[in-house]
């Protein structure tokens, strides 16, 4: 049961109505209350049908009076029933208004909804949310059936999953549950909330429950949430699995529909579920007194709605949890709040004669934890789909809320009036300034100060005359083309000659296309614009006037700019006086969404109040962060990531973030010491299980080490290992993006830009960018057309080379080049930053129908696969040269398989298939010889080790060699390996060896072409493009110097 249902039960029907209206506004982006109400009427209260009506543009706009918009704010309306009112809860009377049909339809719909709620304890809103949970769980189960390992599959090495020192514990994504992780981590890091959950004791009369399905859900969910919080406190694991809590959320609701809902609803409903659980406990513990619910005390506040309707005033109180704010059209959080606190048009609420209608909201009680829900999704009716709002919205680390408090409403109104007056004056000043900065009456306008300067330069210029014919110099036509006896000056003096008169003779008509001979030559022209006739006195007066006017304009412009700056500063400091900074709220958590409206990923930035730093909680990954990173990812406008929920806490309520102390010693309690005894035992048991995992892994490694020691007859060099991760800095397991790969292109882009600047120094950023792109494309085209030696593969240097050689569509190449010059690595200086912005703007202008983005992603995925295949090949060959054949084999197997898939799309998509096949085959032959030698030794341990090599490495690989009958060398190699082991059948040997050979040979000889799954691909080191090219060249050069039989 929600707070409104607990406290405002008489307004339950209107509360549901308003909830539906809010959801419709959120989903469709339509703000007209009349349209939304009509849609609800037409759909008989069915939310999904209402959305369908609105999105299909079938909603009818009723011709209602202006007052209808404000009817929800009228005294007596259920939405604003005062807290504690005693209206009859069993009667829903919405038919007294003159809009009978509309209100009756809503009443009947809500009555039916409430009837279902009374029977099941589940609201329609909760059932809708369950659809997403079911989809989430279904996705998780489906992922278990997939052949290939997912990003979130656990590493087989438990040390990869071990918590490092006191690093915060992450949450595993169990199938589209990143929203759950972000919300839970934000709440867990509120120490007061953590204490409430950990110390929650189920009611003593729990055996008498449930009274309905809703109560049946609360206690099991609280139990799992306690366990989850306890693991986050004391687990030795790097991350823990929240599946059981999510399963309970899913099991609480049953629905066949899978419609996606807004993620912010989960935060709201999660608090509702917790509130319900604590309410059961609170009602049990009260002794005749009014029960207090700690969730209500922590997360819910009250505001006063003060309104005017046709000159009549009203005031009503309402409770709130998450406070919704619109993002579109606002630049910062205060602007959003100012707009949310005023609805309609209010001229002056304290004026007795006001005829305007509207209402203001004033906070009367702020919760210790204040959550703002940022509306970043709206429905695009033109496109028929939801869209995300990527606009930039700034918010401060400290938010002062004094201006929104009811106790300050009089002074706030005065300040708002003053700000309104200043903004009006500011508009006038900006218009005046614009006339100075954009002077002229034509389509092109210039700063007036520049116009005067140009006029001054023109007036001061001295004319230097020359003829246009003489000015051509050596580039003019031959002298025979000009009449010898005529010069431009004499023509001017004598006037038109007979040669200037057109003649009808063919000869003269043949010369008509020679402009300098047949056209009237203009008078002497100056080499640059300059006055023709001006006296020294006139020039002196004019220069004096222009100098004076320019100075006056400069002074006027500067005064206007200073005045505008002063007004901006005055507005900024309007609420900075001491009386208006008494209610500080500190930013505690920012929940971020990256992606589009229909898909994306969620994570959270949470402030560590004791270490005074920001932390990034991204599912299993918990890493240090900065305010700068938070700004970039949360404000919006930078990429597809932006905040959708802000959690502020009262900066004066230190108990929210205060550590617990031992009452006897006074020392701070940390870790397991903060847990109740039952949870402490639960965490200890889980830690024991994890320690057992570590011991079993150590034992397994020790056994493998012993086996490798026995196999040490073949010397091996130490395997190259990836760069170590710094302690305390967990890494996030995700596939590198094109941006990560493209960082090396910065130098190439800068060189192209510098060349373009050298060629077109005086051109704008767009022209320079176009030239730079052409230069870069020419360079890459030249590389693609060259025929380099094997050690120099230009495809590794740039994706464009790969695309050109494989005949990628022109649009793919063009967009890739734009992305290169629009990459944020170019934002290090002003010139490159301007070009980067132009490239980004052009990328945004590309329409969906102009390029197939699925095809675009496929090309780039193929290129990433090509680089990955190159690394498998390179590392495998390095191990081979070090005679580490077992390690080399696994890399070469994956190199061959990936390369074969690439080559199926085109001959230049991958590497030399014969090269990879040769070294894969050589690894198998050498390992087979080694295993045979171990078997021939007769020693039990060595025999077993030899058979392990055959069963775990050789036999699983044989189908890979037999699958392609065209590879004759592979088939011969398989037969050689089989013959080697079959040769032992005619030899005398110990009975135990004979028995082992008999058991093994059927596996070797009956090897079908069915390819069995291997373990996960080996981990690849992280190479920059320069390192990759260098190491690839080195290994290929060494191969060319080393003879390889059969290749």
PDB file of C-alpha atoms in Angstrom, residues 400-558:
ATOM      1  CA  UNK A 400      19.390  24.874  -1.579  1.00  0.00           C
ATOM      2  CA  UNK A 401      15.624  24.462  -1.386  1.00  0.00           C
ATOM      3  CA  UNK A 402      14.741  27.513   0.725  1.00  0.00           C
ATOM      4  CA  UNK A 403      13.039  29.260  -2.191  1.00  0.00           C
ATOM      5  CA  UNK A 404      10.510  26.425  -2.506  1.00  0.00           C
ATOM      6  CA  UNK A 405       9.563  26.289   1.186  1.00  0.00           C
ATOM      7  CA  UNK A 406       6.138  27.454   2.318  1.00  0.00           C
ATOM      8  CA  UNK A 407       7.637  29.485   5.157  1.00  0.00           C
ATOM      9  CA  UNK A 408       9.569  31.547   2.586  1.00  0.00           C
ATOM     10  CA  UNK A 409       6.794  31.970   0.063  1.00  0.00           C
ATOM     11  CA  UNK A 410       6.326  35.715   0.580  1.00  0.00           C
ATOM     12  CA  UNK A 411       9.998  36.577   0.097  1.00  0.00           C
ATOM     13  CA  UNK A 412      10.235  34.055  -2.774  1.00  0.00           C
ATOM     14  CA  UNK A 413       7.327  35.712  -4.559  1.00  0.00           C
ATOM     15  CA  UNK A 414       9.029  39.069  -4.215  1.00  0.00           C
ATOM     16  CA  UNK A 415      12.226  37.633  -5.604  1.00  0.00           C
ATOM     17  CA  UNK A 416      10.396  35.918  -8.442  1.00  0.00           C
ATOM     18  CA  UNK A 417       8.753  39.206  -9.385  1.00  0.00           C
ATOM     19  CA  UNK A 418      12.148  40.892  -9.296  1.00  0.00           C
ATOM     20  CA  UNK A 419      13.679  38.144 -11.450  1.00  0.00           C
ATOM     21  CA  UNK A 420      10.792  38.446 -13.884  1.00  0.00           C
ATOM     22  CA  UNK A 421      11.354  42.215 -14.127  1.00  0.00           C
ATOM     23  CA  UNK A 422      15.108  41.712 -14.582  1.00  0.00           C
ATOM     24  CA  UNK A 423      14.573  39.120 -17.301  1.00  0.00           C
ATOM     25  CA  UNK A 424      12.243  41.449 -19.170  1.00  0.00           C
ATOM     26  CA  UNK A 425      14.851  44.205 -18.974  1.00  0.00           C
ATOM     27  CA  UNK A 426      17.494  41.672 -19.951  1.00  0.00           C
ATOM     28  CA  UNK A 427      15.515  40.817 -23.083  1.00  0.00           C
ATOM     29  CA  UNK A 428      15.421  44.488 -24.063  1.00  0.00           C
ATOM     30  CA  UNK A 429      19.167  44.875 -23.530  1.00  0.00           C
ATOM     31  CA  UNK A 430      19.935  41.717 -25.523  1.00  0.00           C
ATOM     32  CA  UNK A 431      17.805  42.973 -28.400  1.00  0.00           C
ATOM     33  CA  UNK A 432      19.690  46.290 -28.357  1.00  0.00           C
ATOM     34  CA  UNK A 433      23.012  44.484 -28.235  1.00  0.00           C
ATOM     35  CA  UNK A 434      21.974  42.300 -31.149  1.00  0.00           C
ATOM     36  CA  UNK A 435      21.433  45.418 -33.283  1.00  0.00           C
ATOM     37  CA  UNK A 436      25.062  46.363 -32.657  1.00  0.00           C
ATOM     38  CA  UNK A 437      26.399  42.858 -33.242  1.00  0.00           C
ATOM     39  CA  UNK A 438      24.290  42.088 -36.351  1.00  0.00           C
ATOM     40  CA  UNK A 439      24.069  45.359 -38.235  1.00  0.00           C
ATOM     41  CA  UNK A 440      22.420  45.733 -41.613  1.00  0.00           C
ATOM     42  CA  UNK A 441      19.149  45.159 -43.398  1.00  0.00           C
ATOM     43  CA  UNK A 442      20.096  42.361 -45.774  1.00  0.00           C
ATOM     44  CA  UNK A 443      20.437  38.617 -45.251  1.00  0.00           C
ATOM     45  CA  UNK A 444      24.088  39.025 -44.216  1.00  0.00           C
ATOM     46  CA  UNK A 445      24.777  41.147 -41.169  1.00  0.00           C
ATOM     47  CA  UNK A 446      27.989  42.201 -39.470  1.00  0.00           C
ATOM     48  CA  UNK A 447      29.060  43.784 -36.179  1.00  0.00           C
ATOM     49  CA  UNK A 448      28.630  47.556 -36.471  1.00  0.00           C
ATOM     50  CA  UNK A 449      32.087  48.216 -35.075  1.00  0.00           C
ATOM     51  CA  UNK A 450      33.540  46.129 -37.918  1.00  0.00           C
ATOM     52  CA  UNK A 451      31.431  47.981 -40.504  1.00  0.00           C
ATOM     53  CA  UNK A 452      32.833  51.307 -39.276  1.00  0.00           C
ATOM     54  CA  UNK A 453      36.341  49.901 -39.267  1.00  0.00           C
ATOM     55  CA  UNK A 454      35.944  48.697 -42.855  1.00  0.00           C
ATOM     56  CA  UNK A 455      34.647  52.144 -43.870  1.00  0.00           C
ATOM     57  CA  UNK A 456      37.630  53.769 -42.154  1.00  0.00           C
ATOM     58  CA  UNK A 457      40.051  51.445 -43.947  1.00  0.00           C
ATOM     59  CA  UNK A 458      38.341  52.188 -47.254  1.00  0.00           C
ATOM     60  CA  UNK A 459      38.487  55.960 -46.724  1.00  0.00           C
ATOM     61  CA  UNK A 460      42.169  55.777 -45.783  1.00  0.00           C
ATOM     62  CA  UNK A 461      43.152  53.690 -48.816  1.00  0.00           C
ATOM     63  CA  UNK A 462      45.220  55.379 -51.531  1.00  0.00           C
ATOM     64  CA  UNK A 463      44.207  54.533 -55.110  1.00  0.00           C
ATOM     65  CA  UNK A 464      46.888  52.784 -57.170  1.00  0.00           C
ATOM     66  CA  UNK A 465      45.624  52.591 -60.737  1.00  0.00           C
ATOM     67  CA  UNK A 466      46.349  49.865 -63.249  1.00  0.00           C
ATOM     68  CA  UNK A 467      44.670  48.503 -66.344  1.00  0.00           C
ATOM     69  CA  UNK A 468      42.998  45.127 -66.203  1.00  0.00           C
ATOM     70  CA  UNK A 469      44.929  44.160 -69.342  1.00  0.00           C
ATOM     71  CA  UNK A 470      48.260  45.160 -67.825  1.00  0.00           C
ATOM     72  CA  UNK A 471      47.288  43.417 -64.589  1.00  0.00           C
ATOM     73  CA  UNK A 472      47.083  40.103 -66.424  1.00  0.00           C
ATOM     74  CA  UNK A 473      50.747  40.350 -67.364  1.00  0.00           C
ATOM     75  CA  UNK A 474      52.194  37.202 -68.781  1.00  0.00           C
ATOM     76  CA  UNK A 475      48.910  35.370 -68.536  1.00  0.00           C
ATOM     77  CA  UNK A 476      47.261  37.656 -71.107  1.00  0.00           C
ATOM     78  CA  UNK A 477      46.618  36.487 -74.704  1.00  0.00           C
ATOM     79  CA  UNK A 478      49.325  36.930 -77.336  1.00  0.00           C
ATOM     80  CA  UNK A 479      49.888  40.474 -78.601  1.00  0.00           C
ATOM     81  CA  UNK A 480      48.647  39.442 -82.034  1.00  0.00           C
ATOM     82  CA  UNK A 481      45.188  39.134 -80.500  1.00  0.00           C
ATOM     83  CA  UNK A 482      45.176  42.897 -79.742  1.00  0.00           C
ATOM     84  CA  UNK A 483      45.172  45.695 -82.296  1.00  0.00           C
ATOM     85  CA  UNK A 484      48.749  46.980 -82.415  1.00  0.00           C
ATOM     86  CA  UNK A 485      47.800  50.615 -82.846  1.00  0.00           C
ATOM     87  CA  UNK A 486      45.317  50.655 -79.905  1.00  0.00           C
ATOM     88  CA  UNK A 487      46.033  51.011 -76.221  1.00  0.00           C
ATOM     89  CA  UNK A 488      43.486  51.160 -73.445  1.00  0.00           C
ATOM     90  CA  UNK A 489      44.371  54.764 -72.624  1.00  0.00           C
ATOM     91  CA  UNK A 490      43.980  56.014 -76.212  1.00  0.00           C
ATOM     92  CA  UNK A 491      40.711  54.168 -76.569  1.00  0.00           C
ATOM     93  CA  UNK A 492      39.459  55.916 -73.506  1.00  0.00           C
ATOM     94  CA  UNK A 493      40.604  59.294 -74.764  1.00  0.00           C
ATOM     95  CA  UNK A 494      39.344  58.950 -78.344  1.00  0.00           C
ATOM     96  CA  UNK A 495      36.094  57.228 -77.581  1.00  0.00           C
ATOM     97  CA  UNK A 496      34.801  54.207 -79.440  1.00  0.00           C
ATOM     98  CA  UNK A 497      36.568  53.500 -82.665  1.00  0.00           C
ATOM     99  CA  UNK A 498      35.190  51.944 -85.774  1.00  0.00           C
ATOM    100  CA  UNK A 499      36.459  48.577 -84.618  1.00  0.00           C
ATOM    101  CA  UNK A 500      34.031  48.779 -81.706  1.00  0.00           C
ATOM    102  CA  UNK A 501      31.052  48.815 -84.077  1.00  0.00           C
ATOM    103  CA  UNK A 502      29.830  45.332 -84.925  1.00  0.00           C
ATOM    104  CA  UNK A 503      30.188  44.380 -88.551  1.00  0.00           C
ATOM    105  CA  UNK A 504      28.350  41.870 -90.644  1.00  0.00           C
ATOM    106  CA  UNK A 505      31.486  40.494 -92.285  1.00  0.00           C
ATOM    107  CA  UNK A 506      32.364  36.912 -91.373  1.00  0.00           C
ATOM    108  CA  UNK A 507      35.906  37.879 -90.519  1.00  0.00           C
ATOM    109  CA  UNK A 508      34.888  40.398 -87.943  1.00  0.00           C
ATOM    110  CA  UNK A 509      32.301  38.041 -86.443  1.00  0.00           C
ATOM    111  CA  UNK A 510      34.991  35.449 -85.895  1.00  0.00           C
ATOM    112  CA  UNK A 511      36.828  37.789 -83.536  1.00  0.00           C
ATOM    113  CA  UNK A 512      33.798  38.598 -81.418  1.00  0.00           C
ATOM    114  CA  UNK A 513      34.798  36.171 -78.595  1.00  0.00           C
ATOM    115  CA  UNK A 514      37.981  38.106 -77.732  1.00  0.00           C
ATOM    116  CA  UNK A 515      36.838  40.300 -74.882  1.00  0.00           C
ATOM    117  CA  UNK A 516      39.796  42.661 -74.695  1.00  0.00           C
ATOM    118  CA  UNK A 517      39.602  43.485 -78.384  1.00  0.00           C
ATOM    119  CA  UNK A 518      35.896  43.682 -78.986  1.00  0.00           C
ATOM    120  CA  UNK A 519      34.509  44.967 -75.670  1.00  0.00           C
ATOM    121  CA  UNK A 520      34.730  48.486 -74.449  1.00  0.00           C
ATOM    122  CA  UNK A 521      37.657  48.532 -72.097  1.00  0.00           C
ATOM    123  CA  UNK A 522      36.708  50.059 -68.706  1.00  0.00           C
ATOM    124  CA  UNK A 523      38.521  53.070 -67.268  1.00  0.00           C
ATOM    125  CA  UNK A 524      41.563  52.731 -65.077  1.00  0.00           C
ATOM    126  CA  UNK A 525      40.747  50.738 -61.956  1.00  0.00           C
ATOM    127  CA  UNK A 526      42.567  50.733 -58.616  1.00  0.00           C
ATOM    128  CA  UNK A 527      44.241  47.517 -57.524  1.00  0.00           C
ATOM    129  CA  UNK A 528      42.027  47.511 -54.439  1.00  0.00           C
ATOM    130  CA  UNK A 529      38.852  49.465 -53.534  1.00  0.00           C
ATOM    131  CA  UNK A 530      39.663  53.083 -52.694  1.00  0.00           C
ATOM    132  CA  UNK A 531      38.033  56.525 -52.942  1.00  0.00           C
ATOM    133  CA  UNK A 532      38.376  58.098 -56.463  1.00  0.00           C
ATOM    134  CA  UNK A 533      38.080  61.720 -55.524  1.00  0.00           C
ATOM    135  CA  UNK A 534      38.557  62.934 -51.943  1.00  0.00           C
ATOM    136  CA  UNK A 535      40.369  65.966 -50.615  1.00  0.00           C
ATOM    137  CA  UNK A 536      42.636  65.946 -47.635  1.00  0.00           C
ATOM    138  CA  UNK A 537      40.125  68.073 -45.741  1.00  0.00           C
ATOM    139  CA  UNK A 538      37.251  65.701 -46.543  1.00  0.00           C
ATOM    140  CA  UNK A 539      39.382  62.702 -45.600  1.00  0.00           C
ATOM    141  CA  UNK A 540      40.353  64.308 -42.297  1.00  0.00           C
ATOM    142  CA  UNK A 541      36.735  65.055 -41.375  1.00  0.00           C
ATOM    143  CA  UNK A 542      35.573  61.584 -42.424  1.00  0.00           C
ATOM    144  CA  UNK A 543      38.352  59.797 -40.532  1.00  0.00           C
ATOM    145  CA  UNK A 544      37.574  61.837 -37.450  1.00  0.00           C
ATOM    146  CA  UNK A 545      33.880  60.971 -37.637  1.00  0.00           C
ATOM    147  CA  UNK A 546      34.517  57.262 -38.234  1.00  0.00           C
ATOM    148  CA  UNK A 547      37.030  57.085 -35.379  1.00  0.00           C
ATOM    149  CA  UNK A 548      34.605  58.822 -33.061  1.00  0.00           C
ATOM    150  CA  UNK A 549      31.637  56.701 -34.142  1.00  0.00           C
ATOM    151  CA  UNK A 550      33.618  53.501 -33.799  1.00  0.00           C
ATOM    152  CA  UNK A 551      34.680  54.468 -30.283  1.00  0.00           C
ATOM    153  CA  UNK A 552      31.083  55.340 -29.390  1.00  0.00           C
ATOM    154  CA  UNK A 553      29.827  52.001 -30.731  1.00  0.00           C
ATOM    155  CA  UNK A 554      32.554  50.118 -28.863  1.00  0.00           C
ATOM    156  CA  UNK A 555      31.627  51.896 -25.648  1.00  0.00           C
ATOM    157  CA  UNK A 556      27.912  51.273 -26.172  1.00  0.00           C
ATOM    158  CA  UNK A 557      28.514  47.608 -26.928  1.00  0.00           C
ATOM    159  CA  UNK A 558      30.752  47.214 -23.891  1.00  0.00           C
TER     160      UNK A 558
END
